[in-house]
Each structure stands twice: as C-alpha cells, then as structure tokens.
C-alpha cells in the first residue's frame, strides 16, 4: 500500500506551478472586477502505476485542478507534462493523442452518462472517436463490461436504469476503453452509499493492479483517499499545503490544516479517535483570500509572520509542507504538528479524550 | 436594487436600437422599387417621385436610417402616405383607447388567473383542480375572434346588457367608458387569465415541493403562512414573467379586438394601414409598440428583485 | 415534499426493467388519454383535408341562393351560408388551407430557429449574445403586429402571411432549443465525451441534438396550434387567404358579418379552430409528460 | 415486537409497528415495515442505514409529513409524550410541529426560504408557537443566533439566506428548530451536505445544545462515524425494516447482524492495510423482496434456512437483531 508504484521511470504526469482563476463578479457594464482564484501555483507529480490522492474541502480547487490536468479547462499559467510531452497548450490532434493516455471518471454518475445512450455505446464512444472498427469495438466493449463486473445483458440497457454504483462502473469502463496510463478520478465514490463505495473502491484497486494504472484520485474523504493512495496531497483555498506518502500524511500531519481535517473526520473506531481540533469559522472566499498564509484565519498556531508572508512548499524528507511552523518559529522542521497541538491543549488543561 | 435597475436598463439600449432597425428595415422588404410598389398601379410618375423623396429613398440606407431614427427619437415618424397626416399624431390620438383596453383586460386576467391558479396548485389532483385545469387548457386555445363574436351575441345583442361595439373616451364619461370596454376587455382577458392561471398553478406546485416549504411545515406554521407567505411569493416569479409576456400578447390581440368591436385604437388603424400599404404608419406603430414592450419587460425584470433577493444580489 | 422520492430513488432505479426509450415513451403516452384523443382528432382532420374532394358532401364553392342561411339538416349537415354554400364542405376544404398554412409557418420557424438555437447554445459567447439579442428584439414586437407589418409591406397573400408568422415564431423555438442545448452542455457527459477525444461537431450530433429533440417536439406541437390560430386571425381580418378560397378564418370572418341572422356560421368554424388548437396544445402537453426525464417521476 | 434495546426508561417518542406505503408504478409498496422503537428523554438515538432503507421516511412520519396522495402511514402508532400523533387532525399536528418536535434537514442550502430574511422566518416560528410580541421575538432570535455560534447576530438576522454559507444556514435552521425548546429534535442527515471541518462544528454544536436543553435527539444518518461519535443507542435499518438495535459501543464492538458487520467491513480507514470487503450485490427492489431474510442474497453467512422464513427481530441480551444466526455467529466489529 505504501510502496510507491515505481520510482525510476519518467513520471506519467508532471504539473508545475499551474494557476487558474475565473471571473467572479462584474460591474454594471459587465466588466470583470473580481476573480476567483481556484488554483494557485499547484505542482504535483505522479509516477506510472502510482495513485496520488488529492484531498480538500469544497472550494479548495481540487476538482478544478483535475479538469486542468485533463485539459477540459485551459490553464492561466504553469505547465502540464503528460508522459514527457508538454500538453499545456496542445489542441486538436495533439490533444487527441494525449487523451488516449489519460481519462477521467466524474463524481456524479447520474449526469456523466447520456440518458439517451445504451451502456454499450457509452463505453464504445471513446473507441469510435479514435476510429476503432465496429467489430473491434464490440469485442472491446464486452471485455470492458466484464472487467468492471457488469454482465453482457447490461450493455443493452440505458444508464438511467442503473443504480449509482453500476453507473460508476459504466463510467470506469468508458474511461478504460482507450487503455490510458493515467485516470483522473474526480470524487468517484462520494455520491455512493457505504457498501457501494467499497465495491467501487475495490474495483478501482483491482484495475490499477491489473493494468498498472496511475490515478489522480480526488476526494474530500481522507479515509477513502488514505485507503487507495500511495501519496496524498492536501489542498486548501487553491494551494497545495502538504504532500507526502499516504501513511505519513495520515498519521503524522505536518500542516495544521491537515491535522484539523483528520481530527474532524468522524471515526467509528473509538481507540483511534483523534483529539478533535475544532476549526473556527469557515474557509474564506477564494475571491478574496487572506494575506500571508491562506490558512492563518483559522489556524490555532498562527504567528505574526503567517499573516504577512505566504509560506512556500518545503521538502522535509519525503514530505513537502507549506507552513511557517517548519521553517521558523518553533522550528518543527518536518515533524508532526500534533506535537505542539498536544502541548497546547495540555497547557490549557483541556481534557484529552 | 438600484444596481439591478441600472444594469437592466443598460441592456435596453441595444435592444431598442435593434427594434428600431427592424422597424426601419420593413421598408426594405418591399419587393422591387418601394416607391413604385407603394404608389400602386395607377400612380403617376410625379406621385412616385413624391413618395421616393418622402421616404428619402434617394439616399444610401445608413444615412436614411440615421435621419429616420433621429426624427423618431424626437417624436417624428413622418406622415401617412395618402392622408399626409402626421403618423405621430395618429398614434397619440389612438393610443389611449388601446392602453385602456389592455390595462383593463390585464387587470381582469390577473384577478381571475392568480387566485384560480393558486387554488388549483395548492389542491393539486382534486376534482376542483382538474376542473380548473381543464378550463384553462380550453381557455388558452379559445381564439379571441371566436370569443368576441360570441360575447357580443350573448351580452350585447341577446341580453343587451352592454354595448356591443363602439368606444367612449374616459374624458367623455367614465361609466360609459368602462361599459364600452367591458366586453372587449373580457374577450381579450380570457386567454390571459387561463395562461396566468396555468403558470400560477405550475409555480405553486413547484414551490410546494421545495425544501423550504417542508421546513415551514416542519416548524408547524399555519397553512395560510405556508401558502400565503412562503409559497406565493416564490411562485410569483414565473407568474410575473408570464404577465410580462402577456402584455406583448395583448397588444397583438388588441388589433383583432379593436377591429371586431370597432374601437378607434392603434390596432384598427394598423389594419387600415396594412390595406393601404401605409409604410410610415406601420413603421411608427412597430417602433412604438416594440419600445413599450421592451420597457415593460425591463420593468418586469427589475421587479424580480423584489420577489427574489438573489437576483438583487447577482446584479 | 421530496423525501419520498429521495429515499426511494435508488431502489426505484434498480427496479426498472429493461425497456427501450421508445417503449417507455409509448407506455407513458398510452396513459395520456386526452393526448391520444387529440392525436386521433388531428389525424382525422388531416385525412379529411387531404381527401377533401372525396370526403366533402358538396362542392364548397357551389352556390344555391335558395338555401341561403339554411339550418343544419339532412342536406346540409352543418347548414349553409348566405350564398347557400355547404358549411361542412367549406370547413373540410378550409382545413387544407389552415393546416397547410400552419405547417408552412412552423417549417419556416424551425428552419430559422433550431439551427441557430443549437449553435448559440453550444458556442455561447458572442454568437449567442448577438443571436439572443436579435431574438429578444423580434420577441419585443407583438407577433400579430409584426406579422401584419410584414404583410402590409409584402402585400396580403397567404404565403407571405405564413412566412411572417414563421419569422415571428422562430425566436420562440430558438429560445427553447438554445436553453435545452445549454442545459445539455452543462451535463458531465459532454465533458466525458470531450475527455474521450470526441470532437465538438460529433458531440453536437450525438449528444446535444437527441437531447434537444424532446423539448423541440413539444414546442412544434404548440407552434402548430399557434400557427393555426395566427392564420385564422389574419384570414379573419381578410389579410390571408383571399375569397372565394376559404380557410377557417375566412369562413369565420364571413360568419361574423351576419352574426345576428345565423350564429351557427361562427359556431362551426370557431369550434373547428378551437378544437384544432386545443388538440395541438393537449398533444404538446402529453408529449411533454411522456418525454420528460425519467429520473424525476416513476 | 418491542425489545429491550429499543425501549427507553422515560420515552419521549414511542413508535410501534409503523408501516408506511408509497404509490409507485408497481402499486402501493411498503417502504417502512413494522418499525418499533423508543427515544428516551434527553437521549440521542441514531437511525442508520443506506439510501432507500426507509430511515428518512420514518422521520417524516413522526412529523406527519408523509404526503397525502403519494404516501400514507398504513399501520402502527406514533406517540409523543404519550399522545397518539396519528390520531391528531392536521391543525393539532401543526401546533405540535416546531413546538414539541422539530426537525433539521439535510440540505441547508435549500431549506430556508430565499425570499425572506433569516430574522423574518425565525420571528414567524417563534410567534406562531409562543405568545411573544414582534420585538420580543426578534430579541429572542438574536439570542438564538448567538447561541448557535453565528457571529454578529444583530447584523446577520437581517441577512437573506443566500448571503450565508452552508454551515451558517444549517446553524440558522438549528436555531429555528430549537427556538421553542422542543422535547424531541429529529436531525435528518444534518451534516451530510457540509464539509468535514464544518460538520465537526455542527455536530459539536448539536451536542452542546442537547446537553443544555435536555431534549431528545433522533439522528438519521448513513454515516457510521457520525453515529459512533454522537449517539448512545443505534437502530440499523435495511430495506425498510429494523435489522439490529444496540447501544453504540456494543454495536461497533460486536455487531449481531451480518449487515451491520458488513457495513463496518466496507469502511475504508478502519483497517487501512487490508483490502476492503464490500457487500456484494444491491439492495433488493421493494416489489421483489426475497422470500426469506431480505439480506440473505448478499449475506456471506447465510444458511439454507435463511432463504425460506423471514426472521423476526429477537432480543439478544439487552439488544436485538433480525437474524436467525444472531446467537451463534461471532461477527467482527471495529475492535477497540
């Protein structure tokens, strides 16, 4: 689980310093007066066969980043390199060629499948787009149906007749039709019930192992992300604040936000329950982010420096973290932030439960 | 709210320009030489030249458009082709009758349509709802030119309650004015009331299913609070749209009604102008009515702000 | 109160048996008694219009002054007009003009409104802004007034009248198609298709147009009703079909002149127009209910 | 039918043999079947299950909000403070709702009327149930907003819903629901639509308010984690009926019903190093329920007998389970 897929070869995906903003409000004459900064200078790398989990709450920009990678949305700045090819500006045939190597599975299986189409045709759509012959399409579709655990008869139904889990299987089959190396999974299980979610997660794991797929796995549920990922990146208000091996990030969070996120997760296992850190307030608006560190308005450890200077991602071993606690002040220098949280609550004599 | 109004009014300008362009462009639809066509078969060369000069056809069209629009903005729409009477004077003379007809029938449609639709929507599926719904379905399909003669026959001729045709200006006698407009306004209001009732019903049914209505029920609010306050205010948004659209429809249908009831309004004069090929009058009428409706629609949009605070904020 | 649908949705979906969309549409449409009745009525009207010379009991133009204002009876089922012409036969032949004219107008409206609507809805941006502005401007002028204005300039004749009606109705179809295209465009399956390397034109053909068809079909039915009404109104004013040819509007208009002597002369053509318009509206509503998205109901 | 684990010492809410039906294309289908449980004064009970299991319908039935035409309560008895709610007419029921029993819903974004200010709607509820002047009600609303953790309540009271975030709207809805200090609060997935950090705040707030006001809470949710952190007792529903009831600790430590155990095994994060063990198949459609136990087709512990007779809910040492093998199975819990 925690061993990285492969290390030596070229990364399948390299995203460097990618930014994207959208017009947020206009004046009386329709001119844009404020922009929503969805993604700010985000960088990440995924190796072949590796799963990178991208976590964040709504408004963190994680889905936008997924769409930027897929080139469904154009980037404002930065570079996207897929399997050694720069696709940042690609269009037309170049982009079509790139898309054979990467595919996407969306969150809402309800709207990601055309209700007017038979499941068989949905799965074959990418193949048809690349001019695969009818006979080959048919046999490939049968194979894909079986691969995702659907029956032959399911192929001649409409997607609207299926349950959420089955629809997501169809969406996965479509994504795999072109045999991509990278699949962006944009909240693929968050619309599903617990038992169905487990089915789909298991399927994604099995397919990854069988086909040596790399995943960019976007989700808001840390438990799910931890389960499936080799490495985890945490986003807050458009920025990546922490990246590292899954177990490291999950068990020894370096960024106060990661720590708060982890402690807020409801956990059915009493023994492993973390001491709850209640964040005050809500995420500020990405239209008007706070100065300095974006998390400073809700951070229990915020220092004067945090309100002025935006921290950079700094590597400490395998983990990168963007927090002044590590480069100044108490000099955590890559150690878990939980240490000082504990010290603090002990100091204020709050009962640790 | 002010922002919303300012924004919406800014959008009116290009729309009005386009409407004026359409009105102006009507002349260019005339096949062949407009002057020859308009003058008719028996016109002399002199008359044709006259018309050509009157229409300014000797100049290139952008120049003509600019001067036509400039005149129009100052309230000068030219003169009618044969009578040589100012188009503007004719329009202003006839507008009051048309406006009173439309105002009255709009009031009747809303007074019937909104309560009927609200009731049907709230009691969806009951016998009364089905009855009302059937009534509105038929009502929408009743042509005014069928309803009008029937009303004349029953109330004007057989029962002799109201004058069958004709029009009395309000300045002459307010009671006779109301009496003379009653039948035409009812004929005109029939479709409108049905349309408003349908939309109100659909709106109420839609709002009834909203989560916030469920919250209102769960908080134990009385029926009148849930219906009269929360449901109606939200359901009115699409209804306002329909009422706005209705005003345009009424102006159109009033043409037929004025003709049938012999009311000296804009519509009956327009029909005469169509028969006479009186292009300047047609252009002026299209421009005036288009402008009125553009402004009404803007007012309707601005009034959304009252019903829906999100619209206010989004502006 | 959406709780019920909410809580039951997943099981409801699973319970659906294999059924083609056409079968589902037919099953739902079959439940719409009124819509079926409307369709049957329209088919009967259309057939009698097409085969008018064989169906009509009399020559619609043959006059017989002795039968002036004859009431309904065994000779003239629906009575005769001032010139002793058989009302039923005139109505049957009138249906030809009324229906053909309506079809003409709707054809014009469709050819103008639909492609522009699809393009505007998909492309958005400047194209959409301009097209929408033009549509708004045309919609700002009352339909009948604009139609009359166009007729006034082009000279009264039925084809001109119907082209005018088609032009004024085109923005309505444009709006429906545009908003349907926009809502389809928002669906994730369009993104999925793009991500799969499908070109925009193919997406328009395979995803957008099929999903726009349902609302369009409904609108066309309603448009036909509107066009029948509009033709009748224009002919009623004497600006459409020219006598001795007669559409329903002409027959009605002539009936109005002698309202007091023979009210039946407006009753029958009035009923023909009313029922036909009603039938198109009811059919449209029925189609709307049967073509609606399956996710909602069931 | 009733058993130890589903009864309470001083019950606020008593539900007995409740059945709710809805009209579908397959005719009237029973969506909630034979549900019995009690909620004690000041107690927090979790009602848990996957979508379509009937948990929300049960909650709506308590408030009398099952819509007349598409659904109906076909059997059973619902008592609040000993009073039979199903016997009340709609007028009497309206007086109870919001006063004695209140509800908070899942969708904070759509559950407040967008056309009126927050204060307007709060004052409306207060004045409906309590003899208050407009200014008293407004004063009370400000206090309530302050209590649910809304900063600057004097200003926020005149906000329109769209000016508030999801978390704040849920706080407003909670304030509204608790404004008349009801005996029972039904919270239907109150945090599902919220982000985790906001969810934690709202759950914390609910727990605090409950301790302060002493009301009973029926928490309807699909989230096992939320239940384990907030509830004293848990009722598990599957396909419209109760399959297991137990105290929270017992349920998580040693589930008695294979469905409960299977749900726990489906959770990622409990055993991060082991592969997930998903439940195969889907919930059987309501019109085609299997003849025996409704979970039998998906159950890895099923024996032949499970396919024939439908099991009843049997008491097993202070708790109950609807499983023939409840006594002899040793199912894994989440361990402590």
GROMACS .gro file of C-alpha atoms in nm, chain A residues 254-256 299 301-303 306 316 322-334 337 340 344:
model
   25
  254UNK     CA    1   0.274   1.837   0.927
  255UNK     CA    2   0.031   2.110   0.832
  256UNK     CA    3  -0.219   2.236   1.093
  299UNK     CA    4  -0.511   2.832   1.241
  301UNK     CA    5  -0.079   2.823   1.565
  302UNK     CA    6  -0.084   3.136   1.350
  303UNK     CA    7   0.208   3.369   1.415
  306UNK     CA    8   0.185   3.389   0.892
  316UNK     CA    9   1.146   1.750   0.469
  322UNK     CA   10   0.392   2.489   0.321
  323UNK     CA   11   0.386   2.617   0.679
  324UNK     CA   12   0.597   2.864   0.873
  325UNK     CA   13   0.591   2.637   1.178
  326UNK     CA   14   0.851   2.431   0.998
  327UNK     CA   15   1.081   2.697   0.860
  328UNK     CA   16   1.069   2.945   1.151
  329UNK     CA   17   0.927   2.983   1.499
  330UNK     CA   18   0.924   2.657   1.694
  331UNK     CA   19   1.117   2.503   1.407
  332UNK     CA   20   0.914   2.188   1.367
  333UNK     CA   21   1.130   2.121   1.063
  334UNK     CA   22   0.910   1.850   0.923
  337UNK     CA   23   0.229   1.930   1.408
  340UNK     CA   24   0.257   2.121   1.955
  344UNK     CA   25  -0.106   2.348   2.376
   0.00000   0.00000   0.00000
